[in-house]
Tab-separated table of C-alpha atoms in Angstrom:
chain	number	residue	atom	x	y	z
A	143	MET	CA	-3.948	-7.621	-30.851
A	144	SER	CA	-0.327	-9.127	-31.096
A	145	ASN	CA	2.626	-8.318	-29.159
A	146	VAL	CA	4.220	-5.976	-31.919
A	147	GLU	CA	1.093	-3.797	-31.545
A	148	LEU	CA	1.422	-3.022	-27.872
A	149	LYS	CA	1.462	0.770	-27.647
A	150	PRO	CA	3.214	2.931	-26.464
A	151	ALA	CA	5.972	0.581	-27.690
A	152	ARG	CA	8.712	2.187	-25.624
A	153	VAL	CA	6.747	1.574	-22.397
A	154	PHE	CA	5.961	-1.965	-23.249
A	155	GLU	CA	9.589	-2.678	-24.405
A	156	GLN	CA	10.840	-1.614	-21.047
A	157	PHE	CA	8.158	-3.794	-19.374
A	158	ALA	CA	9.282	-6.823	-21.423
A	159	LYS	CA	12.826	-6.239	-20.160
A	160	ILE	CA	11.687	-5.838	-16.629
A	161	ASN	CA	9.882	-9.262	-16.723
A	162	GLN	CA	13.125	-11.002	-17.623
A	163	ILE	CA	14.595	-9.962	-14.218
A	164	PRO	CA	13.551	-11.878	-10.926
A	165	ARG	CA	12.290	-9.488	-8.464
A	166	PRO	CA	10.371	-11.131	-5.583
A	167	SER	CA	9.933	-8.812	-2.452
A	168	LYS	CA	13.100	-8.766	-0.396
A	169	ARG	CA	15.063	-10.318	-3.289
A	170	GLU	CA	15.352	-7.358	-5.695
A	171	GLU	CA	19.230	-7.367	-6.055
A	172	LYS	CA	19.076	-8.180	-9.766
A	173	MET	CA	16.553	-5.407	-10.528
A	174	ILE	CA	18.695	-2.988	-8.460
A	175	GLU	CA	21.748	-3.834	-10.492
A	176	TYR	CA	19.677	-3.362	-13.797
A	177	LEU	CA	18.469	0.050	-12.659
A	178	LYS	CA	22.079	1.142	-11.737
A	179	GLU	CA	23.358	0.035	-15.046
A	180	PHE	CA	20.380	1.677	-16.898
A	181	GLY	CA	21.196	5.085	-15.372
A	182	LYS	CA	24.968	4.650	-16.051
A	183	SER	CA	24.432	3.698	-19.640
A	184	HIS	CA	22.302	6.736	-20.203
A	185	GLY	CA	24.638	9.043	-18.461
A	186	LEU	CA	22.352	9.957	-15.765
A	187	GLU	CA	22.981	10.688	-12.119
A	188	THR	CA	22.064	7.420	-10.285
A	189	VAL	CA	21.918	6.956	-6.420
A	190	VAL	CA	21.259	3.830	-4.417
A	191	ASP	CA	20.479	4.373	-0.737
A	192	GLU	CA	21.444	2.021	2.071
A	193	THR	CA	18.087	0.310	1.851
A	194	GLY	CA	18.221	-0.375	-1.859
A	195	ASN	CA	15.979	2.315	-3.281
A	196	VAL	CA	17.109	3.588	-6.509
A	197	LEU	CA	17.036	7.208	-7.668
A	198	ILE	CA	17.900	8.362	-11.335
A	199	ARG	CA	17.850	12.006	-12.166
A	200	LYS	CA	17.208	13.406	-15.512
A	201	PRO	CA	17.917	17.129	-16.228
A	202	ALA	CA	15.178	19.339	-17.743
A	203	THR	CA	14.788	19.649	-21.425
A	204	PRO	CA	15.840	23.038	-22.906
A	205	GLY	CA	13.673	25.878	-21.873
A	206	HIS	CA	12.249	23.974	-18.776
A	207	GLU	CA	15.176	24.196	-16.430
A	208	ASN	CA	13.184	26.550	-14.079
A	209	ARG	CA	10.144	24.167	-13.552
A	210	LYS	CA	9.574	22.483	-10.253
A	211	THR	CA	11.080	19.117	-9.903
A	212	VAL	CA	8.731	16.121	-10.398
A	213	ILE	CA	9.405	12.754	-8.558
A	214	LEU	CA	8.015	9.815	-10.513
A	215	GLN	CA	7.961	6.741	-8.253
A	216	SER	CA	7.061	3.120	-8.369
A	217	HIS	CA	8.111	-0.070	-6.559
A	218	MET	CA	10.419	-2.610	-8.256
A	219	ASP	CA	9.302	-5.732	-6.419
A	220	MET	CA	6.346	-8.026	-7.337
A	221	VAL	CA	3.878	-10.462	-5.699
A	222	CYS	CA	4.949	-14.025	-6.668
A	223	ASP	CA	2.088	-16.358	-6.875
A	224	LYS	CA	1.373	-19.153	-9.294
A	225	LEU	CA	-1.142	-21.764	-10.073
A	226	VAL	CA	-0.618	-24.831	-7.771
A	227	ASP	CA	0.037	-27.156	-10.728
A	228	ILE	CA	2.623	-25.459	-12.688
A	229	GLU	CA	6.582	-25.479	-12.152
A	230	PHE	CA	7.974	-21.887	-11.862
A	231	ASP	CA	11.008	-20.490	-9.919
A	232	PHE	CA	10.535	-16.801	-9.248
A	233	ASP	CA	14.199	-16.473	-8.392
A	234	LYS	CA	15.263	-17.579	-11.651
A	235	ASP	CA	12.594	-17.762	-14.321
A	236	ALA	CA	11.282	-14.987	-16.573
A	237	ILE	CA	7.656	-14.073	-16.628
A	238	GLN	CA	6.027	-15.368	-19.721
A	239	THR	CA	3.182	-12.922	-21.063
A	240	TYR	CA	0.735	-13.112	-23.724
A	241	VAL	CA	-2.174	-11.013	-25.156
A	242	ASP	CA	-5.832	-12.004	-24.346
A	243	GLY	CA	-7.794	-9.564	-26.280
A	244	GLU	CA	-7.233	-6.094	-24.879
A	245	TRP	CA	-5.418	-7.582	-21.877
A	246	LEU	CA	-1.820	-8.662	-21.244
A	247	ARG	CA	-1.636	-11.589	-18.912
A	248	ALA	CA	1.167	-14.101	-17.765
A	249	LYS	CA	1.132	-17.877	-18.139
A	250	GLY	CA	0.104	-19.268	-14.734
A	251	THR	CA	1.742	-16.629	-12.655
A	252	THR	CA	1.323	-13.114	-11.539
A	253	LEU	CA	2.079	-10.624	-14.309
A	254	GLY	CA	4.206	-8.281	-12.388
A	255	ALA	CA	2.473	-5.215	-13.707
A	256	ASP	CA	2.000	-4.362	-10.064
A	257	ASP	CA	4.098	-2.420	-10.152
A	258	GLY	CA	6.441	-3.306	-13.086
A	259	ILE	CA	4.357	-1.200	-15.483
A	260	GLY	CA	5.022	1.820	-13.279
A	261	CYS	CA	8.817	1.205	-13.459
A	262	ALA	CA	8.426	0.695	-17.249
A	263	ILE	CA	6.866	4.231	-17.588
A	264	GLU	CA	9.699	5.634	-15.728
A	265	LEU	CA	12.289	3.994	-17.539
A	266	ALA	CA	10.520	4.939	-20.827
A	267	VAL	CA	10.621	8.627	-19.617
A	268	LEU	CA	14.289	8.459	-18.810
A	269	ASP	CA	14.969	6.724	-22.292
A	270	SER	CA	12.984	9.348	-24.262
A	271	ASP	CA	14.749	12.454	-25.934
A	272	ASP	CA	11.511	13.671	-27.597
A	273	ILE	CA	9.325	14.742	-24.599
A	274	GLU	CA	9.076	18.082	-22.744
A	275	HIS	CA	9.724	18.141	-19.042
A	276	GLY	CA	11.386	19.856	-16.088
A	277	PRO	CA	13.800	18.319	-13.781
A	278	ILE	CA	12.741	14.693	-13.072
A	279	GLU	CA	13.689	12.290	-10.324
A	280	CYS	CA	12.661	8.750	-10.976
A	281	VAL	CA	12.553	6.662	-7.819
A	282	PHE	CA	12.192	2.927	-7.606
A	283	THR	CA	11.624	1.665	-4.171
A	284	ARG	CA	12.050	-1.996	-2.863
A	285	ASP	CA	9.976	-4.404	-0.813
A	286	GLU	CA	6.709	-2.597	-1.146
A	287	GLU	CA	4.577	-5.667	-1.302
A	288	THR	CA	5.430	-7.207	2.195
A	289	GLN	CA	6.460	-4.582	4.659
A	290	LEU	CA	7.175	-1.371	2.696
A	291	THR	CA	10.814	-1.606	3.925
A	292	GLY	CA	12.064	0.387	1.008
A	293	ALA	CA	10.079	3.482	1.806
A	294	ILE	CA	10.277	2.989	5.590
A	295	GLY	CA	14.175	2.769	5.250
A	296	MET	CA	14.175	5.942	2.903
A	297	LYS	CA	15.655	8.933	4.834
A	298	SER	CA	14.820	12.632	4.501
A	299	GLY	CA	16.846	14.427	1.723
A	300	PHE	CA	17.008	11.210	-0.566
A	301	MET	CA	14.244	12.909	-2.858
A	302	ASN	CA	14.612	16.507	-3.752
A	303	GLY	CA	11.487	17.113	-5.687
A	304	ASP	CA	8.319	19.339	-5.237
A	305	TYR	CA	5.808	17.116	-6.654
A	306	LEU	CA	5.415	13.368	-6.453
A	307	ILE	CA	3.483	11.038	-8.851
A	308	ASN	CA	3.096	7.462	-7.528
A	309	LEU	CA	2.478	5.080	-10.488
A	310	ASP	CA	1.029	2.346	-8.322
A	311	SER	CA	-2.879	2.648	-8.790
A	312	GLU	CA	-4.814	0.295	-10.728
A	313	ASP	CA	-7.824	2.180	-12.391
A	314	GLU	CA	-7.138	4.476	-15.317
A	315	GLY	CA	-9.084	7.739	-14.843
A	316	GLN	CA	-9.043	7.508	-10.945
A	317	PHE	CA	-6.631	9.522	-9.123
A	318	PHE	CA	-5.832	8.768	-5.529
A	319	VAL	CA	-5.081	11.347	-2.865
A	320	SER	CA	-5.329	9.407	0.224
A	321	CYS	CA	-4.772	5.787	1.422
A	322	ALA	CA	-5.313	3.576	4.392
A	323	GLY	CA	-2.647	2.732	7.025
A	324	GLY	CA	-2.077	-1.010	7.719
A	325	ARG	CA	-0.548	-3.477	10.233
A	326	SER	CA	-0.105	-7.296	10.253
A	327	THR	CA	-1.013	-9.552	13.158
A	328	ILE	CA	1.022	-12.723	13.613
A	329	ALA	CA	-0.565	-15.406	15.920
A	330	THR	CA	1.664	-18.415	16.928
A	331	PHE	CA	0.236	-21.419	18.476
A	332	SER	CA	2.739	-23.858	20.161
A	333	VAL	CA	1.628	-27.413	19.597
A	334	GLU	CA	2.550	-30.822	20.874
A	335	ARG	CA	1.578	-34.039	19.069
A	336	GLU	CA	0.254	-37.311	20.260
A	337	GLU	CA	-0.798	-40.663	18.745
A	338	THR	CA	-4.310	-40.714	17.403
A	339	PRO	CA	-6.703	-42.884	19.344
A	340	ALA	CA	-7.441	-46.299	17.676
A	341	GLY	CA	-10.200	-46.410	15.073
A	342	TYR	CA	-9.771	-42.900	13.492
A	343	PHE	CA	-9.843	-42.194	9.815
A	344	PHE	CA	-7.600	-39.491	8.251
A	345	MET	CA	-8.898	-37.158	5.661
A	346	GLU	CA	-7.640	-34.053	3.732
A	347	ALA	CA	-10.175	-31.275	2.792
A	348	ALA	CA	-8.936	-28.935	0.035
A	349	VAL	CA	-10.193	-26.041	-1.889
A	350	LYS	CA	-8.525	-24.274	-4.840
A	351	GLY	CA	-9.474	-21.997	-7.834
A	352	LEU	CA	-10.771	-19.113	-5.725
A	353	VAL	CA	-10.427	-15.679	-7.220
A	354	GLY	CA	-8.549	-14.131	-4.208
A	355	GLY	CA	-7.109	-10.788	-4.900
A	356	HIS	CA	-5.704	-7.795	-3.051
A	357	SER	CA	-6.538	-7.948	0.612
A	358	GLY	CA	-7.164	-4.098	0.595
A	359	ASP	CA	-8.488	-3.037	-2.799
A	360	ASP	CA	-10.598	-6.221	-3.256
A	361	ILE	CA	-11.791	-6.917	0.471
A	362	ASN	CA	-15.100	-5.341	-0.284
A	363	LYS	CA	-15.981	-7.635	-3.287
A	364	LYS	CA	-17.432	-10.473	-1.385
A	365	ARG	CA	-14.909	-12.867	-2.628
A	366	ALA	CA	-14.348	-16.218	-0.783
A	367	ASN	CA	-11.425	-16.804	1.513
A	368	ALA	CA	-9.981	-20.209	1.514
A	369	ILE	CA	-8.975	-20.035	5.231
A	370	LYS	CA	-12.452	-19.264	6.297
A	371	LEU	CA	-14.249	-21.631	4.085
A	372	LEU	CA	-12.051	-24.717	5.355
A	373	THR	CA	-12.302	-23.391	8.993
A	374	ARG	CA	-16.092	-23.195	8.549
A	375	PHE	CA	-16.477	-26.850	7.505
A	376	ILE	CA	-14.077	-28.183	10.250
A	377	TYR	CA	-15.762	-26.019	12.945
A	378	ALA	CA	-19.088	-27.445	11.896
A	379	GLU	CA	-17.908	-30.968	11.902
A	380	MET	CA	-16.486	-30.329	15.377
A	381	GLN	CA	-20.107	-29.757	16.822
A	382	LYS	CA	-20.991	-33.450	15.611
A	383	THR	CA	-18.088	-35.617	16.046
A	384	ASP	CA	-14.423	-35.568	17.502
A	385	VAL	CA	-12.177	-33.866	15.118
A	386	ARG	CA	-8.357	-34.213	15.650
A	387	LEU	CA	-6.387	-31.551	13.741
A	388	VAL	CA	-3.131	-32.552	11.945
A	389	SER	CA	-2.235	-29.496	9.882
A	390	PHE	CA	-3.769	-26.595	8.142
A	391	ASN	CA	-1.972	-24.775	5.318
A	392	SER	CA	-3.284	-22.006	3.208
A	393	GLY	CA	-2.324	-18.699	1.751
A	394	LYS	CA	1.222	-17.073	1.273
A	395	LEU	CA	0.994	-13.393	1.534
A	396	HIS	CA	-0.363	-10.761	4.056
A	397	ASN	CA	-1.811	-8.616	1.200
A	398	ALA	CA	-3.621	-11.408	-0.631
A	399	ILE	CA	-6.913	-13.045	-0.043
A	400	PRO	CA	-5.990	-16.856	0.066
A	401	ARG	CA	-7.134	-18.672	-2.956
A	402	ASP	CA	-6.326	-22.398	-1.975
A	403	GLY	CA	-5.641	-24.526	1.027
A	404	LYS	CA	-5.712	-27.870	2.755
A	405	VAL	CA	-6.541	-29.094	6.205
A	406	VAL	CA	-5.614	-32.612	7.298
A	407	PHE	CA	-7.667	-34.090	10.167
A	408	ALA	CA	-8.952	-37.477	11.609
A	409	VAL	CA	-12.345	-38.392	12.651
A	410	PRO	CA	-13.717	-41.651	14.246
A	411	ALA	CA	-13.882	-44.084	11.311
A	412	ALA	CA	-17.687	-44.862	12.203
A	413	ASP	CA	-18.337	-41.163	11.418
A	414	LYS	CA	-16.392	-40.933	8.050
A	415	GLU	CA	-19.394	-41.313	5.857
A	416	MET	CA	-21.366	-38.588	7.660
A	417	VAL	CA	-18.409	-36.371	7.164
A	418	LYS	CA	-18.176	-37.090	3.537
A	419	ALA	CA	-22.046	-36.272	3.129
A	420	ASP	CA	-21.596	-33.216	5.100
A	421	PHE	CA	-18.900	-32.143	2.912
A	422	ASN	CA	-20.913	-32.442	-0.236
A	423	ILE	CA	-23.765	-30.432	1.221
A	424	PHE	CA	-21.102	-27.875	2.473
A	425	VAL	CA	-19.677	-27.540	-0.953
A	426	ALA	CA	-23.064	-26.999	-2.590
A	427	LYS	CA	-23.967	-24.379	-0.190
A	428	VAL	CA	-20.776	-22.490	-0.583
A	429	GLU	CA	-20.879	-22.609	-4.345
A	430	ASP	CA	-24.395	-21.065	-4.151
A	431	GLU	CA	-23.279	-18.282	-1.810
A	432	PHE	CA	-20.264	-17.419	-4.115
A	433	HIS	CA	-21.946	-18.147	-7.469
A	434	VAL	CA	-21.211	-14.629	-8.688
A	435	THR	CA	-17.543	-13.928	-7.436
A	436	ASP	CA	-16.052	-17.480	-7.351
A	437	THR	CA	-17.397	-19.509	-10.201
A	438	ALA	CA	-14.339	-21.709	-10.540
A	439	MET	CA	-13.825	-23.120	-7.113
A	440	GLU	CA	-12.861	-26.652	-6.694
A	441	PHE	CA	-13.229	-28.677	-3.568
A	442	ALA	CA	-11.938	-32.086	-2.841
A	443	LEU	CA	-12.143	-34.539	0.355
A	444	THR	CA	-9.773	-37.454	0.369
A	445	SER	CA	-8.332	-40.060	2.535
A	446	THR	CA	-4.779	-39.647	3.594
A	447	ASP	CA	-2.165	-41.308	5.565
A	448	ALA	CA	-2.253	-41.473	9.454
A	449	ALA	CA	-0.066	-38.975	11.185
A	450	ALA	CA	0.441	-37.620	14.799
A	451	VAL	CA	-2.290	-35.186	15.621
A	452	ILE	CA	-2.276	-31.994	17.565
A	453	THR	CA	-3.273	-32.229	21.213
A	454	LYS	CA	-7.028	-31.887	21.437
A	455	ALA	CA	-7.350	-28.671	23.447
A	456	VAL	CA	-4.870	-26.739	21.129
A	457	GLY	CA	-6.168	-28.188	17.884
A	458	ASP	CA	-9.589	-27.088	18.878
A	459	ASN	CA	-8.588	-23.694	20.067
A	460	ILE	CA	-6.852	-23.074	16.705
A	461	ILE	CA	-10.098	-23.816	14.899
A	462	PHE	CA	-12.204	-21.873	17.270
A	463	ALA	CA	-9.967	-18.762	16.808
A	464	LEU	CA	-10.059	-18.982	13.050
A	465	GLN	CA	-13.792	-19.411	13.128
A	466	ALA	CA	-14.186	-16.336	15.543
A	467	VAL	CA	-11.639	-13.800	14.083
A	468	ASP	CA	-12.962	-10.858	12.116
A	469	ASN	CA	-12.472	-11.270	8.227
A	470	GLY	CA	-13.521	-8.750	5.666
A	471	VAL	CA	-15.071	-5.249	5.921
A	472	PHE	CA	-15.329	-4.002	9.530
A	473	ALA	CA	-16.566	-0.310	8.757
A	474	MET	CA	-17.287	1.914	5.943
A	475	CYS	CA	-16.228	5.667	5.925
A	476	GLN	CA	-18.622	7.775	7.886
A	477	ASP	CA	-18.210	10.919	5.668
A	478	GLU	CA	-20.998	11.288	3.178
A	479	ALA	CA	-18.587	12.045	0.374
A	480	LEU	CA	-16.645	8.937	1.026
A	481	ASP	CA	-19.395	6.536	2.282
A	482	TRP	CA	-18.658	4.119	-0.641
A	483	LEU	CA	-15.003	3.581	0.638
A	484	VAL	CA	-14.031	0.936	3.121
A	485	GLU	CA	-12.618	2.541	6.272
A	486	THR	CA	-11.472	-0.516	8.262
A	487	SER	CA	-11.029	-4.182	7.349
A	488	SER	CA	-9.268	-7.370	8.236
A	489	ASN	CA	-7.974	-10.342	6.096
A	490	VAL	CA	-6.990	-13.630	7.414
A	491	ALA	CA	-4.176	-14.139	4.851
A	492	ALA	CA	-2.182	-17.265	5.643
A	493	VAL	CA	-1.884	-20.564	7.844
A	494	LYS	CA	1.194	-22.502	8.143
A	495	THR	CA	1.770	-25.604	10.145
A	496	THR	CA	5.153	-27.157	11.274
A	497	ASP	CA	5.737	-29.916	13.727
A	498	ASN	CA	5.734	-27.648	16.692
A	499	GLU	CA	3.812	-24.561	15.610
A	500	VAL	CA	0.872	-23.194	13.827
A	501	GLU	CA	1.405	-19.611	12.586
A	502	VAL	CA	-1.560	-17.428	11.406
A	503	LEU	CA	-0.981	-14.200	9.556
A	504	SER	CA	-3.502	-11.650	9.074
A	505	SER	CA	-3.679	-7.981	7.662
A	506	GLN	CA	-5.490	-5.023	9.074
A	507	ARG	CA	-6.162	-1.660	7.271
A	508	SER	CA	-7.919	1.561	8.028
A	509	CYS	CA	-7.809	5.203	7.039
A	510	VAL	CA	-8.654	6.042	10.678
A	511	MET	CA	-5.624	5.169	12.831
A	512	SER	CA	-7.510	4.821	15.960
A	513	ASN	CA	-9.702	2.167	14.268
A	514	LEU	CA	-6.712	0.445	13.105
A	515	ASP	CA	-5.631	0.223	16.677
A	516	ASN	CA	-8.991	-1.178	17.501
A	517	MET	CA	-9.146	-3.733	14.590
A	518	CYS	CA	-5.570	-4.920	15.333
A	519	ASN	CA	-6.804	-5.342	19.131
A	520	THR	CA	-10.018	-7.259	18.140
A	521	VAL	CA	-8.077	-9.715	16.130
A	522	ALA	CA	-5.306	-10.064	18.615
A	523	ALA	CA	-7.929	-10.677	21.411
A	524	ALA	CA	-9.486	-13.620	19.532
A	525	TYR	CA	-6.083	-15.270	19.214
A	526	ARG	CA	-4.980	-14.687	22.656
A	527	LEU	CA	-8.127	-16.019	24.012
A	528	ALA	CA	-7.322	-19.170	22.160
A	529	GLY	CA	-3.787	-19.303	23.770
A	530	ALA	CA	-1.587	-18.049	20.902
A	531	LYS	CA	1.390	-15.657	21.300
A	532	VAL	CA	0.434	-12.525	19.290
A	533	ILE	CA	2.704	-9.959	17.592
A	534	THR	CA	1.388	-6.835	15.769
A	535	THR	CA	3.822	-5.153	13.472
A	536	ASP	CA	4.465	-1.475	13.346
A	537	GLY	CA	2.956	-1.272	9.744
A	538	TYR	CA	2.538	1.978	7.707
A	539	PRO	CA	0.632	5.183	8.222
A	540	ALA	CA	-2.351	6.483	6.381
A	541	TRP	CA	-2.076	9.259	3.769
A	542	LYS	CA	-4.210	12.093	4.479
A	543	MET	CA	-5.738	14.153	1.522
A	544	ASN	CA	-4.305	17.632	0.934
A	545	PRO	CA	-7.400	19.742	-0.083
A	546	HIS	CA	-4.972	22.425	-1.464
A	547	SER	CA	-2.976	20.238	-3.828
A	548	LYS	CA	-1.745	22.001	-6.888
A	549	LEU	CA	-0.585	18.764	-8.376
A	550	VAL	CA	-4.056	17.282	-8.180
A	551	ASP	CA	-5.499	20.337	-9.828
A	552	ILE	CA	-2.944	19.951	-12.720
A	553	THR	CA	-3.716	16.284	-13.046
A	554	ALA	CA	-7.372	16.796	-13.086
A	555	GLU	CA	-7.179	19.693	-15.529
A	556	THR	CA	-4.870	17.979	-17.968
A	557	TYR	CA	-7.044	14.820	-18.089
A	558	ARG	CA	-10.102	16.785	-18.822
A	559	LYS	CA	-8.226	18.437	-21.609
A	560	LEU	CA	-6.896	15.331	-23.152
A	561	PHE	CA	-10.041	12.975	-22.905
A	562	GLY	CA	-12.943	15.177	-22.447
A	563	LYS	CA	-14.238	13.622	-19.304
A	564	GLU	CA	-14.223	13.962	-15.663
A	565	PRO	CA	-11.746	11.986	-13.629
A	566	LYS	CA	-12.492	10.525	-10.283
A	567	VAL	CA	-10.366	11.831	-7.366
A	568	LEU	CA	-10.595	9.216	-4.614
A	569	GLY	CA	-9.097	7.629	-1.609
A	570	ILE	CA	-8.017	3.917	-1.632
A	571	HIS	CA	-8.441	1.076	0.934
A	572	ALA	CA	-4.923	0.010	0.331
A	573	GLY	CA	-1.294	0.981	1.452
A	574	LEU	CA	0.675	3.337	-0.818
A	575	GLU	CA	4.130	4.381	-0.066
A	576	CYS	CA	2.787	8.065	-0.088
A	577	GLY	CA	1.787	7.475	3.467
A	578	LEU	CA	5.223	7.071	4.511
A	579	PHE	CA	6.582	9.887	2.349
A	580	SER	CA	4.111	12.249	3.840
A	581	GLU	CA	5.824	11.621	7.247
A	582	ARG	CA	9.259	12.199	5.878
A	583	TYR	CA	8.418	14.862	3.262
A	584	PRO	CA	5.401	16.774	4.929
A	585	ASN	CA	5.543	19.459	2.140
A	586	LEU	CA	5.591	17.000	-0.843
A	587	ASP	CA	2.430	17.512	-3.025
A	588	MET	CA	1.414	13.902	-4.166
A	589	VAL	CA	-0.997	12.034	-6.406
A	590	SER	CA	-1.235	8.411	-7.435
A	591	PHE	CA	-2.621	6.968	-10.701
A	592	GLY	CA	-1.861	4.182	-13.140
A	593	PRO	CA	-3.252	2.030	-15.973
A	594	THR	CA	-6.161	-0.401	-15.321
A	595	LEU	CA	-5.018	-3.812	-13.659
A	596	ARG	CA	-7.369	-6.684	-12.471
A	597	TYR	CA	-6.884	-9.513	-10.110
A	598	VAL	CA	-3.480	-8.220	-8.819
A	599	HIS	CA	-1.604	-10.477	-6.529
A	600	THR	CA	-3.089	-13.657	-8.303
A	601	PRO	CA	-2.094	-15.704	-11.291
A	602	ASP	CA	-5.067	-13.984	-12.889
A	603	GLU	CA	-3.457	-10.594	-12.889
A	604	ARG	CA	-4.106	-8.770	-16.064
A	605	LEU	CA	-3.155	-5.311	-17.612
A	606	LEU	CA	-5.677	-3.499	-19.853
A	607	ILE	CA	-3.436	-2.506	-22.641
A	608	PRO	CA	-5.096	0.584	-24.164
A	609	THR	CA	-5.068	2.258	-20.777
A	610	VAL	CA	-1.272	2.232	-20.770
A	611	GLN	CA	-1.295	4.641	-23.691
A	612	MET	CA	-3.802	6.775	-21.856
A	613	VAL	CA	-1.637	7.129	-18.741
A	614	TRP	CA	1.329	7.703	-20.789
A	615	ASP	CA	-0.174	10.575	-22.795
A	616	HIS	CA	-1.514	11.900	-19.638
A	617	LEU	CA	1.718	11.919	-17.732
A	618	LEU	CA	3.396	13.656	-20.645
A	619	GLU	CA	0.888	16.345	-20.439
A	620	ILE	CA	1.164	16.790	-16.753
A	621	LEU	CA	5.043	17.221	-17.234
A	622	LYS	CA	4.517	19.879	-19.882
A	623	ASN	CA	2.319	21.835	-17.437
A	624	ILE	CA	4.339	21.770	-14.214
A	625	PRO	CA	4.770	25.391	-13.151
A	626	GLU	CA	7.993	27.264	-12.380
């Protein structure tokens, strides 16, 4: 399948244009300008709110003026991650895509289909003059991937529609009608440094090539976490010899399972051969544990230059806390109909070391807000016991299912009509902006769907090309069937 055969052509043309535009979270200015110019060039009413969200209104086609207004919504920013050994500037460089069988991928970086493909579908609707629809509002929010500041900053009255279709889901044929709420926990350890005792040997333990993934949607897939693996090794060695911590760096984003990392430490020179042997044994055990999910992991233990170490008590406490803190699935949903869905989870997402601080970022999620409170408290307590200062962010709310949704009925009925099969109506263990919209617009009827994506938030991100056509056809059928 070559690039010229990508269908629907109008959607992939828009996606190609979007991927020429740098749009990291919180730095979406070029994308905002592109959307403003797009609306202007098409003669469509275009509004930008004070937060930077963009709304483009398209009038109904003749004969559909009395239909209820539909809001199509996606986020303009993308997660920016790349392979450690390639040069790429997400503030300047265009995403380079290629076709791999039925999948569209990027060369060594995230693809940006989360949620660039949703934006492309919206722009294709706005650009089309041969489809039937009532009044449409196309909304493009900013900074969804880090703190949802676009949706948080949107004021009541910015959108005026009756139905909202969020185009930010990742499995074709699955319609999402609820989502988890989430918060981040930031633990900061103040550190002082000292000269290492004489006769110590410095080493760096590193891992790369883990699958990683979305810290909500992929948290139940038993994938390895680079921070937890490196911590596990260092903690085990602390039981056998004196380990002095220099630095720990791994992960980048609160919503991604960390794929690589490095920890620098010192041990008595007399024990270095023992540590090397232990590392080989550790690697073999871990590779066996994750032989299904993480088949390309690479470990390395090398000597490195001497450096000032973190004072013993603080260094030990950092490792103790990282060993103890919850990571992964904490609870599954109790309702029998949803017992397959993760209810509550936590992800240790990033560790960053400077001369005088070690900062640990983690992400907690739950569709039960009281359990979200409990999960955040559990994680915070582990860090506080170790002497860290802890901040828990305000986060975002869960989106509760509307059992009487007319839009969900229309979405399911049109899907059955088009494809002759039953769709799945689900909740998702990830944050969707619908949770925030439900607070500001309590009467807004919403559903979320999209084409199939895999390995989002990683350089392995990929888009299943045939599902884009399916989503496009389905969306047009929904627009035709919106009631007056």
